[in-house]
PDB file of N, CA and C in Angstrom:
ATOM      1  N   MET A1210       0.860  -1.182   0.000  1.00 44.00           N
ATOM      2  CA  MET A1210       0.000   0.000   0.000  1.00 44.00           C
ATOM      3  C   MET A1210       0.900   1.238   0.000  1.00 44.00           C
ATOM      4  N   GLU A1211       0.579   2.202  -0.818  1.00 50.00           N
ATOM      5  CA  GLU A1211       1.360   3.427  -0.902  1.00 50.00           C
ATOM      6  C   GLU A1211       0.954   4.389   0.209  1.00 50.00           C
ATOM      7  N   GLN A1212       1.950   4.954   0.896  1.00 54.00           N
ATOM      8  CA  GLN A1212       1.672   5.908   1.959  1.00 54.00           C
ATOM      9  C   GLN A1212       1.274   7.249   1.355  1.00 54.00           C
ATOM     10  N   THR A1213       0.269   7.914   1.987  1.00 54.00           N
ATOM     11  CA  THR A1213      -0.180   9.222   1.530  1.00 54.00           C
ATOM     12  C   THR A1213      -0.167  10.194   2.692  1.00 54.00           C
ATOM     13  N   ASP A1214      -0.368  11.463   2.383  1.00 54.00           N
ATOM     14  CA  ASP A1214      -0.364  12.500   3.422  1.00 54.00           C
ATOM     15  C   ASP A1214      -1.741  12.703   4.040  1.00 54.00           C
ATOM     16  N   GLY A1215      -2.677  11.816   3.796  1.00 56.00           N
ATOM     17  CA  GLY A1215      -4.026  11.956   4.325  1.00 56.00           C
ATOM     18  C   GLY A1215      -4.966  12.635   3.346  1.00 56.00           C
ATOM     19  N   LYS A1216      -4.409  13.252   2.317  1.00 61.00           N
ATOM     20  CA  LYS A1216      -5.216  13.914   1.290  1.00 61.00           C
ATOM     21  C   LYS A1216      -5.030  13.224  -0.056  1.00 61.00           C
ATOM     22  N   GLY A1217      -4.430  12.045  -0.030  1.00 60.00           N
ATOM     23  CA  GLY A1217      -4.222  11.294  -1.255  1.00 60.00           C
ATOM     24  C   GLY A1217      -2.909  11.582  -1.954  1.00 60.00           C
ATOM     25  N   VAL A1218      -2.106  12.509  -1.420  1.00 58.00           N
ATOM     26  CA  VAL A1218      -0.818  12.841  -2.020  1.00 58.00           C
ATOM     27  C   VAL A1218       0.228  11.864  -1.479  1.00 58.00           C
ATOM     28  N   PRO A1219       0.987  11.189  -2.368  1.00 61.00           N
ATOM     29  CA  PRO A1219       1.977  10.230  -1.891  1.00 61.00           C
ATOM     30  C   PRO A1219       2.961  10.856  -0.902  1.00 61.00           C
ATOM     31  N   MET A1220       3.313  10.083   0.120  1.00 66.00           N
ATOM     32  CA  MET A1220       4.200  10.554   1.176  1.00 66.00           C
ATOM     33  C   MET A1220       5.350   9.562   1.318  1.00 66.00           C
ATOM     34  N   ALA A1221       6.544  10.070   1.432  1.00 77.00           N
ATOM     35  CA  ALA A1221       7.701   9.207   1.641  1.00 77.00           C
ATOM     36  C   ALA A1221       7.909   8.997   3.136  1.00 77.00           C
ATOM     37  N   ILE A1222       8.057   7.750   3.530  1.00 82.00           N
ATOM     38  CA  ILE A1222       8.409   7.444   4.913  1.00 82.00           C
ATOM     39  C   ILE A1222       9.901   7.731   5.049  1.00 82.00           C
ATOM     40  N   PRO A1223      10.316   8.430   6.113  1.00 84.00           N
ATOM     41  CA  PRO A1223      11.732   8.775   6.246  1.00 84.00           C
ATOM     42  C   PRO A1223      12.629   7.541   6.365  1.00 84.00           C
ATOM     43  N   ASN A1224      13.851   7.668   5.852  1.00 86.00           N
ATOM     44  CA  ASN A1224      14.830   6.586   5.973  1.00 86.00           C
ATOM     45  C   ASN A1224      15.318   6.449   7.406  1.00 86.00           C
ATOM     46  N   GLU A1225      15.372   7.570   8.111  1.00 89.00           N
ATOM     47  CA  GLU A1225      15.835   7.558   9.498  1.00 89.00           C
ATOM     48  C   GLU A1225      14.820   8.263  10.382  1.00 89.00           C
ATOM     49  N   ILE A1226      14.544   7.661  11.519  1.00 90.00           N
ATOM     50  CA  ILE A1226      13.711   8.277  12.545  1.00 90.00           C
ATOM     51  C   ILE A1226      14.503   8.146  13.835  1.00 90.00           C
ATOM     52  N   PRO A1227      14.860   9.259  14.468  1.00 90.00           N
ATOM     53  CA  PRO A1227      15.692   9.161  15.666  1.00 90.00           C
ATOM     54  C   PRO A1227      14.974   8.451  16.810  1.00 90.00           C
ATOM     55  N   ALA A1228      15.730   7.652  17.543  1.00 91.00           N
ATOM     56  CA  ALA A1228      15.179   7.002  18.735  1.00 91.00           C
ATOM     57  C   ALA A1228      14.719   8.087  19.699  1.00 91.00           C
ATOM     58  N   ASN A1229      13.650   7.826  20.405  1.00 93.00           N
ATOM     59  CA  ASN A1229      13.025   8.729  21.380  1.00 93.00           C
ATOM     60  C   ASN A1229      12.228   9.858  20.748  1.00 93.00           C
ATOM     61  N   ALA A1230      12.151   9.915  19.415  1.00 94.00           N
ATOM     62  CA  ALA A1230      11.295  10.920  18.776  1.00 94.00           C
ATOM     63  C   ALA A1230       9.847  10.576  19.097  1.00 94.00           C
ATOM     64  N   ARG A1231       9.047  11.586  19.409  1.00 96.00           N
ATOM     65  CA  ARG A1231       7.620  11.363  19.681  1.00 96.00           C
ATOM     66  C   ARG A1231       6.865  11.590  18.377  1.00 96.00           C
ATOM     67  N   VAL A1232       6.090  10.591  17.965  1.00 96.00           N
ATOM     68  CA  VAL A1232       5.399  10.636  16.684  1.00 96.00           C
ATOM     69  C   VAL A1232       3.959  10.155  16.829  1.00 96.00           C
ATOM     70  N   VAL A1233       3.152  10.506  15.829  1.00 96.00           N
ATOM     71  CA  VAL A1233       1.830   9.902  15.672  1.00 96.00           C
ATOM     72  C   VAL A1233       1.865   9.137  14.357  1.00 96.00           C
ATOM     73  N   VAL A1234       1.421   7.897  14.407  1.00 97.00           N
ATOM     74  CA  VAL A1234       1.424   7.023  13.241  1.00 97.00           C
ATOM     75  C   VAL A1234      -0.007   6.559  12.994  1.00 97.00           C
ATOM     76  N   ARG A1235      -0.497   6.758  11.777  1.00 96.00           N
ATOM     77  CA  ARG A1235      -1.820   6.238  11.396  1.00 96.00           C
ATOM     78  C   ARG A1235      -1.590   5.022  10.519  1.00 96.00           C
ATOM     79  N   VAL A1236      -2.232   3.912  10.885  1.00 96.00           N
ATOM     80  CA  VAL A1236      -2.091   2.682  10.114  1.00 96.00           C
ATOM     81  C   VAL A1236      -3.448   2.251   9.574  1.00 96.00           C
ATOM     82  N   SER A1237      -3.406   1.546   8.466  1.00 94.00           N
ATOM     83  CA  SER A1237      -4.615   1.000   7.855  1.00 94.00           C
ATOM     84  C   SER A1237      -4.896  -0.357   8.472  1.00 94.00           C
ATOM     85  N   GLU A1238      -6.144  -0.566   8.860  1.00 94.00           N
ATOM     86  CA  GLU A1238      -6.550  -1.871   9.381  1.00 94.00           C
ATOM     87  C   GLU A1238      -7.414  -2.618   8.377  1.00 94.00           C
ATOM     88  N   GLY A1239      -7.529  -2.077   7.165  1.00 93.00           N
ATOM     89  CA  GLY A1239      -8.291  -2.749   6.123  1.00 93.00           C
ATOM     90  C   GLY A1239      -9.745  -2.314   6.090  1.00 93.00           C
ATOM     91  N   VAL A1240     -10.522  -3.027   5.314  1.00 95.00           N
ATOM     92  CA  VAL A1240     -11.934  -2.707   5.114  1.00 95.00           C
ATOM     93  C   VAL A1240     -12.774  -3.465   6.138  1.00 95.00           C
ATOM     94  N   ASP A1241     -13.672  -2.743   6.791  1.00 94.00           N
ATOM     95  CA  ASP A1241     -14.592  -3.353   7.754  1.00 94.00           C
ATOM     96  C   ASP A1241     -15.607  -4.195   6.984  1.00 94.00           C
ATOM     97  N   PRO A1242     -15.759  -5.474   7.337  1.00 95.00           N
ATOM     98  CA  PRO A1242     -16.696  -6.318   6.589  1.00 95.00           C
ATOM     99  C   PRO A1242     -18.164  -5.933   6.790  1.00 95.00           C
ATOM    100  N   THR A1243     -18.454  -5.205   7.866  1.00 96.00           N
ATOM    101  CA  THR A1243     -19.839  -4.820   8.144  1.00 96.00           C
ATOM    102  C   THR A1243     -20.282  -3.618   7.327  1.00 96.00           C
ATOM    103  N   ASP A1244     -19.483  -2.527   7.375  1.00 96.00           N
ATOM    104  CA  ASP A1244     -19.901  -1.307   6.671  1.00 96.00           C
ATOM    105  C   ASP A1244     -19.088  -1.027   5.406  1.00 96.00           C
ATOM    106  N   HIS A1245     -18.111  -1.894   5.111  1.00 95.00           N
ATOM    107  CA  HIS A1245     -17.304  -1.802   3.891  1.00 95.00           C
ATOM    108  C   HIS A1245     -16.520  -0.497   3.783  1.00 95.00           C
ATOM    109  N   ARG A1246     -16.159   0.078   4.926  1.00 96.00           N
ATOM    110  CA  ARG A1246     -15.356   1.310   4.944  1.00 96.00           C
ATOM    111  C   ARG A1246     -13.958   0.992   5.460  1.00 96.00           C
ATOM    112  N   MET A1247     -12.979   1.781   4.994  1.00 95.00           N
ATOM    113  CA  MET A1247     -11.613   1.625   5.491  1.00 95.00           C
ATOM    114  C   MET A1247     -11.573   1.975   6.974  1.00 95.00           C
ATOM    115  N   LYS A1248     -10.785   1.220   7.724  1.00 96.00           N
ATOM    116  CA  LYS A1248     -10.616   1.472   9.155  1.00 96.00           C
ATOM    117  C   LYS A1248      -9.150   1.788   9.423  1.00 96.00           C
ATOM    118  N   TYR A1249      -8.931   2.739  10.318  1.00 96.00           N
ATOM    119  CA  TYR A1249      -7.590   3.202  10.654  1.00 96.00           C
ATOM    120  C   TYR A1249      -7.409   3.177  12.168  1.00 96.00           C
ATOM    121  N   ARG A1250      -6.148   3.116  12.605  1.00 96.00           N
ATOM    122  CA  ARG A1250      -5.828   3.213  14.026  1.00 96.00           C
ATOM    123  C   ARG A1250      -4.633   4.152  14.165  1.00 96.00           C
ATOM    124  N   ASP A1251      -4.678   5.013  15.167  1.00 96.00           N
ATOM    125  CA  ASP A1251      -3.587   5.954  15.430  1.00 96.00           C
ATOM    126  C   ASP A1251      -2.798   5.501  16.653  1.00 96.00           C
ATOM    127  N   TYR A1252      -1.480   5.634  16.558  1.00 97.00           N
ATOM    128  CA  TYR A1252      -0.583   5.329  17.661  1.00 97.00           C
ATOM    129  C   TYR A1252       0.251   6.569  17.939  1.00 97.00           C
ATOM    130  N   VAL A1253       0.300   6.997  19.194  1.00 96.00           N
ATOM    131  CA  VAL A1253       1.134   8.123  19.599  1.00 96.00           C
ATOM    132  C   VAL A1253       2.120   7.597  20.624  1.00 96.00           C
ATOM    133  N   GLY A1254       3.402   7.887  20.404  1.00 96.00           N
ATOM    134  CA  GLY A1254       4.397   7.415  21.356  1.00 96.00           C
ATOM    135  C   GLY A1254       5.805   7.745  20.913  1.00 96.00           C
ATOM    136  N   HIS A1255       6.770   7.086  21.570  1.00 97.00           N
ATOM    137  CA  HIS A1255       8.187   7.340  21.329  1.00 97.00           C
ATOM    138  C   HIS A1255       8.818   6.184  20.558  1.00 97.00           C
ATOM    139  N   VAL A1256       9.542   6.530  19.510  1.00 97.00           N
ATOM    140  CA  VAL A1256      10.214   5.544  18.669  1.00 97.00           C
ATOM    141  C   VAL A1256      11.345   4.894  19.460  1.00 97.00           C
ATOM    142  N   THR A1257      11.417   3.566  19.402  1.00 97.00           N
ATOM    143  CA  THR A1257      12.563   2.863  19.976  1.00 97.00           C
ATOM    144  C   THR A1257      13.513   2.415  18.875  1.00 97.00           C
ATOM    145  N   SER A1258      12.961   2.042  17.699  1.00 97.00           N
ATOM    146  CA  SER A1258      13.824   1.708  16.563  1.00 97.00           C
ATOM    147  C   SER A1258      13.029   1.755  15.262  1.00 97.00           C
ATOM    148  N   TRP A1259      13.754   1.961  14.171  1.00 96.00           N
ATOM    149  CA  TRP A1259      13.177   2.011  12.823  1.00 96.00           C
ATOM    150  C   TRP A1259      14.237   1.511  11.859  1.00 96.00           C
ATOM    151  N   ASP A1260      13.929   0.433  11.130  1.00 94.00           N
ATOM    152  CA  ASP A1260      14.892  -0.122  10.178  1.00 94.00           C
ATOM    153  C   ASP A1260      14.456   0.066   8.725  1.00 94.00           C
ATOM    154  N   GLY A1261      13.412   0.874   8.517  1.00 92.00           N
ATOM    155  CA  GLY A1261      12.899   1.087   7.174  1.00 92.00           C
ATOM    156  C   GLY A1261      11.768   0.138   6.810  1.00 92.00           C
ATOM    157  N   HIS A1262      11.613  -0.922   7.596  1.00 94.00           N
ATOM    158  CA  HIS A1262      10.556  -1.902   7.343  1.00 94.00           C
ATOM    159  C   HIS A1262       9.626  -2.071   8.537  1.00 94.00           C
ATOM    160  N   THR A1263      10.186  -1.903   9.738  1.00 96.00           N
ATOM    161  CA  THR A1263       9.421  -2.097  10.967  1.00 96.00           C
ATOM    162  C   THR A1263       9.694  -0.948  11.922  1.00 96.00           C
ATOM    163  N   LEU A1264       8.626  -0.369  12.444  1.00 97.00           N
ATOM    164  CA  LEU A1264       8.731   0.701  13.436  1.00 97.00           C
ATOM    165  C   LEU A1264       8.381   0.115  14.798  1.00 97.00           C
ATOM    166  N   ASP A1265       9.321   0.195  15.732  1.00 98.00           N
ATOM    167  CA  ASP A1265       9.074  -0.210  17.115  1.00 98.00           C
ATOM    168  C   ASP A1265       8.924   1.054  17.931  1.00 98.00           C
ATOM    169  N   MET A1266       7.895   1.095  18.768  1.00 98.00           N
ATOM    170  CA  MET A1266       7.677   2.278  19.590  1.00 98.00           C
ATOM    171  C   MET A1266       6.999   1.909  20.899  1.00 98.00           C
ATOM    172  N   ILE A1267       7.121   2.804  21.860  1.00 98.00           N
ATOM    173  CA  ILE A1267       6.396   2.694  23.115  1.00 98.00           C
ATOM    174  C   ILE A1267       5.190   3.611  22.987  1.00 98.00           C
ATOM    175  N   ARG A1268       4.006   3.008  22.922  1.00 97.00           N
ATOM    176  CA  ARG A1268       2.771   3.786  22.785  1.00 97.00           C
ATOM    177  C   ARG A1268       2.452   4.449  24.110  1.00 97.00           C
ATOM    178  N   ASP A1269       2.110   5.746  24.049  1.00 95.00           N
ATOM    179  CA  ASP A1269       1.759   6.492  25.259  1.00 95.00           C
ATOM    180  C   ASP A1269       0.542   5.877  25.939  1.00 95.00           C
ATOM    181  N   ALA A1270       0.507   6.027  27.248  1.00 93.00           N
ATOM    182  CA  ALA A1270      -0.687   5.644  27.996  1.00 93.00           C
ATOM    183  C   ALA A1270      -1.821   6.585  27.608  1.00 93.00           C
ATOM    184  N   ALA A1271      -3.047   6.098  27.697  1.00 91.00           N
ATOM    185  CA  ALA A1271      -4.207   6.943  27.410  1.00 91.00           C
ATOM    186  C   ALA A1271      -4.290   8.052  28.447  1.00 91.00           C
ATOM    187  N   ALA A1272      -4.664   9.236  28.007  1.00 85.00           N
ATOM    188  CA  ALA A1272      -4.751  10.393  28.907  1.00 85.00           C
ATOM    189  C   ALA A1272      -5.764  10.166  30.021  1.00 85.00           C
ATOM    190  N   ASN A1273      -6.799   9.359  29.748  1.00 91.00           N
ATOM    191  CA  ASN A1273      -7.825   9.119  30.766  1.00 91.00           C
ATOM    192  C   ASN A1273      -7.507   7.916  31.653  1.00 91.00           C
ATOM    193  N   GLY A1274      -6.342   7.307  31.442  1.00 90.00           N
ATOM    194  CA  GLY A1274      -5.925   6.190  32.276  1.00 90.00           C
ATOM    195  C   GLY A1274      -6.491   4.841  31.870  1.00 90.00           C
ATOM    196  N   SER A1275      -7.207   4.772  30.760  1.00 94.00           N
ATOM    197  CA  SER A1275      -7.842   3.517  30.354  1.00 94.00           C
ATOM    198  C   SER A1275      -6.875   2.515  29.720  1.00 94.00           C
ATOM    199  N   ARG A1276      -5.678   2.970  29.309  1.00 94.00           N
ATOM    200  CA  ARG A1276      -4.706   2.079  28.680  1.00 94.00           C
ATOM    201  C   ARG A1276      -3.313   2.452  29.150  1.00 94.00           C
ATOM    202  N   PRO A1277      -2.544   1.503  29.678  1.00 95.00           N
ATOM    203  CA  PRO A1277      -1.168   1.812  30.071  1.00 95.00           C
ATOM    204  C   PRO A1277      -0.269   1.928  28.839  1.00 95.00           C
ATOM    205  N   GLU A1278       0.913   2.530  29.015  1.00 95.00           N
ATOM    206  CA  GLU A1278       1.839   2.560  27.886  1.00 95.00           C
ATOM    207  C   GLU A1278       2.287   1.130  27.604  1.00 95.00           C
ATOM    208  N   HIS A1279       2.567   0.857  26.329  1.00 97.00           N
ATOM    209  CA  HIS A1279       3.015  -0.476  25.955  1.00 97.00           C
ATOM    210  C   HIS A1279       3.774  -0.425  24.635  1.00 97.00           C
ATOM    211  N   ARG A1280       4.539  -1.475  24.386  1.00 98.00           N
ATOM    212  CA  ARG A1280       5.347  -1.558  23.177  1.00 98.00           C
ATOM    213  C   ARG A1280       4.491  -2.040  22.011  1.00 98.00           C
ATOM    214  N   VAL A1281       4.676  -1.408  20.845  1.00 98.00           N
ATOM    215  CA  VAL A1281       3.999  -1.848  19.625  1.00 98.00           C
ATOM    216  C   VAL A1281       5.019  -1.951  18.496  1.00 98.00           C
ATOM    217  N   THR A1282       4.761  -2.852  17.577  1.00 98.00           N
ATOM    218  CA  THR A1282       5.573  -3.029  16.379  1.00 98.00           C
ATOM    219  C   THR A1282       4.657  -2.818  15.183  1.00 98.00           C
ATOM    220  N   ILE A1283       5.060  -1.911  14.286  1.00 97.00           N
ATOM    221  CA  ILE A1283       4.218  -1.535  13.150  1.00 97.00           C
ATOM    222  C   ILE A1283       4.972  -1.826  11.858  1.00 97.00           C
ATOM    223  N   ASP A1284       4.341  -2.568  10.957  1.00 96.00           N
ATOM    224  CA  ASP A1284       4.907  -2.876   9.650  1.00 96.00           C
ATOM    225  C   ASP A1284       4.792  -1.636   8.764  1.00 96.00           C
ATOM    226  N   ALA A1285       5.865  -1.273   8.088  1.00 94.00           N
ATOM    227  CA  ALA A1285       5.885  -0.067   7.249  1.00 94.00           C
ATOM    228  C   ALA A1285       4.810  -0.096   6.167  1.00 94.00           C
ATOM    229  N   ASP A1286       4.441  -1.275   5.684  1.00 93.00           N
ATOM    230  CA  ASP A1286       3.431  -1.375   4.625  1.00 93.00           C
ATOM    231  C   ASP A1286       2.050  -0.933   5.086  1.00 93.00           C
ATOM    232  N   THR A1287       1.816  -0.880   6.403  1.00 94.00           N
ATOM    233  CA  THR A1287       0.501  -0.475   6.913  1.00 94.00           C
ATOM    234  C   THR A1287       0.451   1.007   7.270  1.00 94.00           C
ATOM    235  N   ILE A1288       1.604   1.697   7.255  1.00 94.00           N
ATOM    236  CA  ILE A1288       1.651   3.101   7.667  1.00 94.00           C
ATOM    237  C   ILE A1288       1.041   3.992   6.588  1.00 94.00           C
ATOM    238  N   ILE A1289       0.057   4.802   6.999  1.00 93.00           N
ATOM    239  CA  ILE A1289      -0.578   5.768   6.108  1.00 93.00           C
ATOM    240  C   ILE A1289       0.087   7.131   6.290  1.00 93.00           C
ATOM    241  N   THR A1290       0.229   7.581   7.531  1.00 93.00           N
ATOM    242  CA  THR A1290       0.925   8.839   7.830  1.00 93.00           C
ATOM    243  C   THR A1290       1.801   8.652   9.055  1.00 93.00           C
ATOM    244  N   LEU A1291       2.845   9.449   9.118  1.00 94.00           N
ATOM    245  CA  LEU A1291       3.759   9.469  10.252  1.00 94.00           C
ATOM    246  C   LEU A1291       4.187  10.917  10.433  1.00 94.00           C
ATOM    247  N   LYS A1292       3.901  11.476  11.615  1.00 94.00           N
ATOM    248  CA  LYS A1292       4.208  12.885  11.861  1.00 94.00           C
ATOM    249  C   LYS A1292       4.816  13.057  13.242  1.00 94.00           C
ATOM    250  N   PRO A1293       5.749  13.995  13.375  1.00 93.00           N
ATOM    251  CA  PRO A1293       6.262  14.303  14.716  1.00 93.00           C
ATOM    252  C   PRO A1293       5.210  15.063  15.513  1.00 93.00           C
ATOM    253  N   VAL A1294       5.181  14.844  16.813  1.00 92.00           N
ATOM    254  CA  VAL A1294       4.265  15.578  17.691  1.00 92.00           C
ATOM    255  C   VAL A1294       5.036  16.039  18.919  1.00 92.00           C
ATOM    256  N   PRO A1295       4.635  17.171  19.506  1.00 86.00           N
ATOM    257  CA  PRO A1295       5.344  17.666  20.688  1.00 86.00           C
ATOM    258  C   PRO A1295       5.099  16.777  21.898  1.00 86.00           C
ATOM    259  N   GLU A1296       6.004  16.869  22.849  1.00 85.00           N
ATOM    260  CA  GLU A1296       5.854  16.133  24.103  1.00 85.00           C
ATOM    261  C   GLU A1296       4.587  16.565  24.806  1.00 85.00           C
ATOM    262  N   ARG A1297       3.986  15.633  25.523  1.00 74.00           N
ATOM    263  CA  ARG A1297       2.790  15.930  26.308  1.00 74.00           C
ATOM    264  C   ARG A1297       3.258  16.490  27.647  1.00 74.00           C
ATOM    265  N   HIS A1298       2.727  17.652  28.026  1.00 73.00           N
ATOM    266  CA  HIS A1298       3.077  18.277  29.302  1.00 73.00           C
ATOM    267  C   HIS A1298       1.915  18.113  30.263  1.00 73.00           C
ATOM    268  N   PHE A1299       2.229  17.671  31.440  1.00 65.00           N
ATOM    269  CA  PHE A1299       1.198  17.475  32.449  1.00 65.00           C
ATOM    270  C   PHE A1299       1.159  18.696  33.346  1.00 65.00           C
ATOM    271  N   THR A1300       0.036  19.378  33.347  1.00 63.00           N
ATOM    272  CA  THR A1300      -0.128  20.537  34.228  1.00 63.00           C
ATOM    273  C   THR A1300      -1.296  20.274  35.153  1.00 63.00           C
ATOM    274  N   ARG A1301      -1.151  20.709  36.360  1.00 59.00           N
ATOM    275  CA  ARG A1301      -2.230  20.539  37.332  1.00 59.00           C
ATOM    276  C   ARG A1301      -2.890  21.880  37.574  1.00 59.00           C
ATOM    277  N   PRO A1302      -4.212  21.864  37.673  1.00 60.00           N
ATOM    278  CA  PRO A1302      -4.931  23.132  37.893  1.00 60.00           C
ATOM    279  C   PRO A1302      -4.658  23.729  39.262  1.00 60.00           C
TER     280      PRO A1302
END
């Protein structure tokens, strides 16, 4: 599958992604058999390694506490978009 920028314009996946970079990755999960629409999943976290074929990262915990941080491995062929995102800052009121 060819990676796009979300608007249908082809996007090149970088050859190098520095370890500890915080990114958001959107992956294709294929067509839903019920509604026949494409399904996507977003992962936000810190890159642990990238070899051009497989992205390993530590996915951030959910902000509402419903999911702890955990390691994920993403195949480059499923990546639709990959963008850097700023660090999450925790502020208390």
